[in-house]
Every structure is written in C-alpha cells, then in structure tokens.
Amino acid sequence: MTPNQGCLKSFNNTCKVNTVPTRRNLFISVVSLFVIAWIVIATLAISRQPDIGVDSATELRTRLEHALNNRDSVEIEELIAYPPSDADEFAKNYIGELVRIGAHSISVTLQPSTENPSRALVEGGRSGGEVFSYLHNVRKSQGQWRIELTPPV
C-alpha cells in the first residue's frame, strides 16, 4: 500500500482522505436522525399534556361532586391522575358504573380536613334504595389538587 493510496489531492497538493459516505455511515446517520426526531416529538407531546387537577382542595371536592352527579366524564378526566392515553376511557367506565347502579344524590367529603385532605369520601344512593360509599386518595402535586387512583406508598 502506498502512502498516498486512498487520498484525494486538494488544491494545495496535500493528501486528503476520501470522504465519500459509505452505506454504513449513511445508515447510522439516518437512524440517528430518527432517534433525535422521536425524542423531540415525545418531549413536545409530554409538554403539551394538560395539567391535571385544580388549584384548591375545596374546588376539587366541588368539581368532583358536580361531575359525579352530572355524569360528566370529561370533568372527571381532568381531576384524576391517570395515564393520559387511557384517562378518557377510564372516566367513561367510571361514569358507566354509576349509571349501572342508578347512583343519585352523590356527595363528596374531604378527610381528615378540607384544608389539607388525604382522602375524598364519595357517598350516594342506589336505585334500589341502598347507599354506597368509597374512598379516593387526594394529593397535591406540583401545586394542583387531584384524585389519585393508586394507593399511597
């Protein structure tokens, strides 16, 4: 192999290594661009997610009670900490269950206090005259009060 083999002569007669892209380099460049584009798109999608929750615990109680009594799945979706891709389906199923049991006169009480609650007690009547009640965890996260559907750790 001669010292100048694979060199291209430049205008000042210096040896310049052949810089023609190979298939491997082209493949790596294209894959790198796709990865970078995916990261940018994912970051933008996450940053555009609406904030979940409300400004105060009292507003959370009022809006949750209103949503449950009016069968408003969109409002429930805005109050629950649930993966955004599945929140709408969950909220619709939640409302569907209330409809199925004939729930009415639903009230929400924050516990242990309205200023700093950790739970929301949901109570109401069923179509057959029975009553029902259940608890949701409540949490303030990033300045927003919301319903947590996972047990506290």
PDB file of C-alpha atoms in Angstrom:
ATOM      1  CA  MET A   1       0.000   0.000   0.000  1.00  0.00           C
ATOM      2  CA  THR A   2       1.465   3.303  -0.988  1.00  0.00           C
ATOM      3  CA  PRO A   3       1.326   6.254   1.389  1.00  0.00           C
ATOM      4  CA  ASN A   4      -0.960   8.225  -0.910  1.00  0.00           C
ATOM      5  CA  GLN A   5      -3.373   5.390  -1.683  1.00  0.00           C
ATOM      6  CA  GLY A   6      -6.974   6.437  -0.992  1.00  0.00           C
ATOM      7  CA  CYS A   7      -6.012  10.121  -0.946  1.00  0.00           C
ATOM      8  CA  LEU A   8      -7.532  12.859  -2.992  1.00  0.00           C
ATOM      9  CA  LYS A   9      -5.276  15.708  -3.981  1.00  0.00           C
ATOM     10  CA  SER A  10      -6.540  19.065  -2.839  1.00  0.00           C
ATOM     11  CA  PHE A  11      -5.766  22.366  -4.469  1.00  0.00           C
ATOM     12  CA  ASN A  12      -2.539  22.735  -2.445  1.00  0.00           C
ATOM     13  CA  ASN A  13      -1.321  19.202  -3.246  1.00  0.00           C
ATOM     14  CA  THR A  14      -1.904  17.812   0.254  1.00  0.00           C
ATOM     15  CA  CYS A  15      -3.344  14.374   0.750  1.00  0.00           C
ATOM     16  CA  LYS A  16      -6.973  14.363   1.742  1.00  0.00           C
ATOM     17  CA  VAL A  17      -8.661  11.075   2.766  1.00  0.00           C
ATOM     18  CA  ASN A  18     -11.589  10.066   0.609  1.00  0.00           C
ATOM     19  CA  THR A  19     -14.736  11.367   2.365  1.00  0.00           C
ATOM     20  CA  VAL A  20     -17.372   9.663   0.258  1.00  0.00           C
ATOM     21  CA  PRO A  21     -20.035   8.356   2.664  1.00  0.00           C
ATOM     22  CA  THR A  22     -20.343   4.610   2.934  1.00  0.00           C
ATOM     23  CA  ARG A  23     -23.640   2.776   3.344  1.00  0.00           C
ATOM     24  CA  ARG A  24     -22.818   2.135   6.988  1.00  0.00           C
ATOM     25  CA  ASN A  25     -22.238   5.830   7.683  1.00  0.00           C
ATOM     26  CA  LEU A  26     -25.415   6.734   5.840  1.00  0.00           C
ATOM     27  CA  PHE A  27     -27.414   4.145   7.811  1.00  0.00           C
ATOM     28  CA  ILE A  28     -26.038   5.402  11.152  1.00  0.00           C
ATOM     29  CA  SER A  29     -26.834   8.998  10.188  1.00  0.00           C
ATOM     30  CA  VAL A  30     -30.418   8.171   9.204  1.00  0.00           C
ATOM     31  CA  VAL A  31     -31.005   6.139  12.385  1.00  0.00           C
ATOM     32  CA  SER A  32     -29.535   8.952  14.489  1.00  0.00           C
ATOM     33  CA  LEU A  33     -31.860  11.484  12.859  1.00  0.00           C
ATOM     34  CA  PHE A  34     -34.878   9.252  13.541  1.00  0.00           C
ATOM     35  CA  VAL A  35     -33.894   8.845  17.208  1.00  0.00           C
ATOM     36  CA  ILE A  36     -33.412  12.588  17.638  1.00  0.00           C
ATOM     37  CA  ALA A  37     -36.737  13.311  15.920  1.00  0.00           C
ATOM     38  CA  TRP A  38     -38.513  10.769  18.154  1.00  0.00           C
ATOM     39  CA  ILE A  39     -37.055  12.353  21.313  1.00  0.00           C
ATOM     40  CA  VAL A  40     -38.130  15.834  20.182  1.00  0.00           C
ATOM     41  CA  ILE A  41     -41.661  14.662  19.289  1.00  0.00           C
ATOM     42  CA  ALA A  42     -42.057  12.755  22.576  1.00  0.00           C
ATOM     43  CA  THR A  43     -40.845  15.756  24.576  1.00  0.00           C
ATOM     44  CA  LEU A  44     -43.278  18.080  22.810  1.00  0.00           C
ATOM     45  CA  ALA A  45     -46.163  15.645  23.312  1.00  0.00           C
ATOM     46  CA  ILE A  46     -45.442  15.357  27.034  1.00  0.00           C
ATOM     47  CA  SER A  47     -45.049  19.109  27.489  1.00  0.00           C
ATOM     48  CA  ARG A  48     -48.408  19.755  25.817  1.00  0.00           C
ATOM     49  CA  GLN A  49     -50.334  17.468  28.191  1.00  0.00           C
ATOM     50  CA  PRO A  50     -52.888  19.456  30.170  1.00  0.00           C
ATOM     51  CA  ASP A  51     -52.264  19.989  33.861  1.00  0.00           C
ATOM     52  CA  ILE A  52     -54.240  17.517  35.913  1.00  0.00           C
ATOM     53  CA  GLY A  53     -56.057  18.814  38.947  1.00  0.00           C
ATOM     54  CA  VAL A  54     -57.312  22.112  40.346  1.00  0.00           C
ATOM     55  CA  ASP A  55     -55.943  24.948  42.451  1.00  0.00           C
ATOM     56  CA  SER A  56     -57.598  24.110  45.787  1.00  0.00           C
ATOM     57  CA  ALA A  57     -58.902  21.109  47.669  1.00  0.00           C
ATOM     58  CA  THR A  58     -62.307  22.759  48.003  1.00  0.00           C
ATOM     59  CA  GLU A  59     -62.512  23.240  44.236  1.00  0.00           C
ATOM     60  CA  LEU A  60     -61.560  19.569  43.781  1.00  0.00           C
ATOM     61  CA  ARG A  61     -64.416  18.492  46.080  1.00  0.00           C
ATOM     62  CA  THR A  62     -66.926  20.769  44.329  1.00  0.00           C
ATOM     63  CA  ARG A  63     -65.933  19.753  40.804  1.00  0.00           C
ATOM     64  CA  LEU A  64     -65.797  16.022  41.640  1.00  0.00           C
ATOM     65  CA  GLU A  65     -69.248  16.137  43.245  1.00  0.00           C
ATOM     66  CA  HIS A  66     -70.619  18.063  40.256  1.00  0.00           C
ATOM     67  CA  ALA A  67     -69.030  15.642  37.763  1.00  0.00           C
ATOM     68  CA  LEU A  68     -70.388  12.574  39.542  1.00  0.00           C
ATOM     69  CA  ASN A  69     -73.921  13.945  39.863  1.00  0.00           C
ATOM     70  CA  ASN A  70     -73.996  15.185  36.264  1.00  0.00           C
ATOM     71  CA  ARG A  71     -72.267  12.111  34.807  1.00  0.00           C
ATOM     72  CA  ASP A  72     -69.538  14.310  33.295  1.00  0.00           C
ATOM     73  CA  SER A  73     -66.686  12.003  32.271  1.00  0.00           C
ATOM     74  CA  VAL A  74     -64.670  14.876  30.741  1.00  0.00           C
ATOM     75  CA  GLU A  75     -64.568  16.707  34.063  1.00  0.00           C
ATOM     76  CA  ILE A  76     -63.571  13.541  35.910  1.00  0.00           C
ATOM     77  CA  GLU A  77     -60.780  13.043  33.390  1.00  0.00           C
ATOM     78  CA  GLU A  78     -59.433  16.485  34.337  1.00  0.00           C
ATOM     79  CA  LEU A  79     -59.395  15.620  38.055  1.00  0.00           C
ATOM     80  CA  ILE A  80     -57.759  12.190  38.111  1.00  0.00           C
ATOM     81  CA  ALA A  81     -54.115  11.253  37.995  1.00  0.00           C
ATOM     82  CA  TYR A  82     -54.278   8.564  35.338  1.00  0.00           C
ATOM     83  CA  PRO A  83     -52.180   7.886  32.229  1.00  0.00           C
ATOM     84  CA  PRO A  84     -53.400  10.466  29.685  1.00  0.00           C
ATOM     85  CA  SER A  85     -53.794   7.921  26.907  1.00  0.00           C
ATOM     86  CA  ASP A  86     -56.316   5.924  28.971  1.00  0.00           C
ATOM     87  CA  ALA A  87     -57.909   8.600  31.180  1.00  0.00           C
ATOM     88  CA  ASP A  88     -60.879   9.226  28.884  1.00  0.00           C
ATOM     89  CA  GLU A  89     -61.797   5.546  28.703  1.00  0.00           C
ATOM     90  CA  PHE A  90     -61.391   5.146  32.464  1.00  0.00           C
ATOM     91  CA  ALA A  91     -63.603   8.185  33.144  1.00  0.00           C
ATOM     92  CA  LYS A  92     -66.306   6.868  30.792  1.00  0.00           C
ATOM     93  CA  ASN A  93     -66.238   3.462  32.513  1.00  0.00           C
ATOM     94  CA  TYR A  94     -66.375   5.163  35.933  1.00  0.00           C
ATOM     95  CA  ILE A  95     -69.490   7.100  34.900  1.00  0.00           C
ATOM     96  CA  GLY A  96     -70.919   3.970  33.269  1.00  0.00           C
ATOM     97  CA  GLU A  97     -70.717   2.140  36.590  1.00  0.00           C
ATOM     98  CA  LEU A  98     -72.572   4.969  38.355  1.00  0.00           C
ATOM     99  CA  VAL A  99     -75.284   4.788  35.705  1.00  0.00           C
ATOM    100  CA  ARG A 100     -75.438   0.995  36.003  1.00  0.00           C
ATOM    101  CA  ILE A 101     -76.134   1.098  39.750  1.00  0.00           C
ATOM    102  CA  GLY A 102     -78.538   4.046  39.414  1.00  0.00           C
ATOM    103  CA  ALA A 103     -76.418   6.311  41.618  1.00  0.00           C
ATOM    104  CA  HIS A 104     -78.034   9.544  42.786  1.00  0.00           C
ATOM    105  CA  SER A 105     -77.598  12.253  45.440  1.00  0.00           C
ATOM    106  CA  ILE A 106     -73.814  11.858  45.411  1.00  0.00           C
ATOM    107  CA  SER A 107     -71.818  13.882  47.908  1.00  0.00           C
ATOM    108  CA  VAL A 108     -68.063  14.233  48.353  1.00  0.00           C
ATOM    109  CA  THR A 109     -66.429  14.943  51.711  1.00  0.00           C
ATOM    110  CA  LEU A 110     -62.740  15.693  52.138  1.00  0.00           C
ATOM    111  CA  GLN A 111     -60.997  13.932  55.037  1.00  0.00           C
ATOM    112  CA  PRO A 112     -59.453  14.454  57.546  1.00  0.00           C
ATOM    113  CA  SER A 113     -59.882  18.209  56.866  1.00  0.00           C
ATOM    114  CA  THR A 114     -60.937  20.406  53.979  1.00  0.00           C
ATOM    115  CA  GLU A 115     -57.697  22.430  54.130  1.00  0.00           C
ATOM    116  CA  ASN A 116     -55.278  19.517  53.881  1.00  0.00           C
ATOM    117  CA  PRO A 117     -57.149  16.363  52.879  1.00  0.00           C
ATOM    118  CA  SER A 118     -55.669  12.989  52.078  1.00  0.00           C
ATOM    119  CA  ARG A 119     -58.934  11.288  51.116  1.00  0.00           C
ATOM    120  CA  ALA A 120     -62.234  12.060  49.439  1.00  0.00           C
ATOM    121  CA  LEU A 121     -65.243  10.113  50.716  1.00  0.00           C
ATOM    122  CA  VAL A 122     -67.831   9.600  47.967  1.00  0.00           C
ATOM    123  CA  GLU A 123     -71.328   8.718  49.228  1.00  0.00           C
ATOM    124  CA  GLY A 124     -74.646   8.374  47.493  1.00  0.00           C
ATOM    125  CA  GLY A 125     -77.783   6.362  46.967  1.00  0.00           C
ATOM    126  CA  ARG A 126     -78.529   3.494  44.597  1.00  0.00           C
ATOM    127  CA  SER A 127     -81.692   2.990  42.601  1.00  0.00           C
ATOM    128  CA  GLY A 128     -82.801   0.169  44.922  1.00  0.00           C
ATOM    129  CA  GLY A 129     -82.663   2.398  47.994  1.00  0.00           C
ATOM    130  CA  GLU A 130     -79.291   1.174  49.249  1.00  0.00           C
ATOM    131  CA  VAL A 131     -76.435   3.556  49.947  1.00  0.00           C
ATOM    132  CA  PHE A 132     -72.865   3.290  48.769  1.00  0.00           C
ATOM    133  CA  SER A 133     -69.607   4.886  49.784  1.00  0.00           C
ATOM    134  CA  TYR A 134     -65.962   4.596  48.841  1.00  0.00           C
ATOM    135  CA  LEU A 135     -62.726   6.497  49.318  1.00  0.00           C
ATOM    136  CA  HIS A 136     -60.333   8.073  46.849  1.00  0.00           C
ATOM    137  CA  ASN A 137     -56.859   9.262  47.732  1.00  0.00           C
ATOM    138  CA  VAL A 138     -56.329  13.009  47.285  1.00  0.00           C
ATOM    139  CA  ARG A 139     -52.944  14.603  46.737  1.00  0.00           C
ATOM    140  CA  LYS A 140     -51.418  17.950  45.936  1.00  0.00           C
ATOM    141  CA  SER A 141     -48.785  17.600  43.238  1.00  0.00           C
ATOM    142  CA  GLN A 142     -46.978  20.489  41.563  1.00  0.00           C
ATOM    143  CA  GLY A 143     -49.470  22.928  43.084  1.00  0.00           C
ATOM    144  CA  GLN A 144     -52.532  21.053  41.790  1.00  0.00           C
ATOM    145  CA  TRP A 145     -55.022  19.026  43.844  1.00  0.00           C
ATOM    146  CA  ARG A 146     -56.144  15.801  42.191  1.00  0.00           C
ATOM    147  CA  ILE A 147     -57.655  12.388  42.774  1.00  0.00           C
ATOM    148  CA  GLU A 148     -55.016   9.661  42.992  1.00  0.00           C
ATOM    149  CA  LEU A 149     -56.249   6.244  41.940  1.00  0.00           C
ATOM    150  CA  THR A 150     -53.251   4.370  43.311  1.00  0.00           C
ATOM    151  CA  PRO A 151     -52.728   3.604  46.988  1.00  0.00           C
ATOM    152  CA  PRO A 152     -50.250   5.856  48.792  1.00  0.00           C
ATOM    153  CA  VAL A 153     -46.786   4.384  49.249  1.00  0.00           C
TER     154      VAL A 153
END
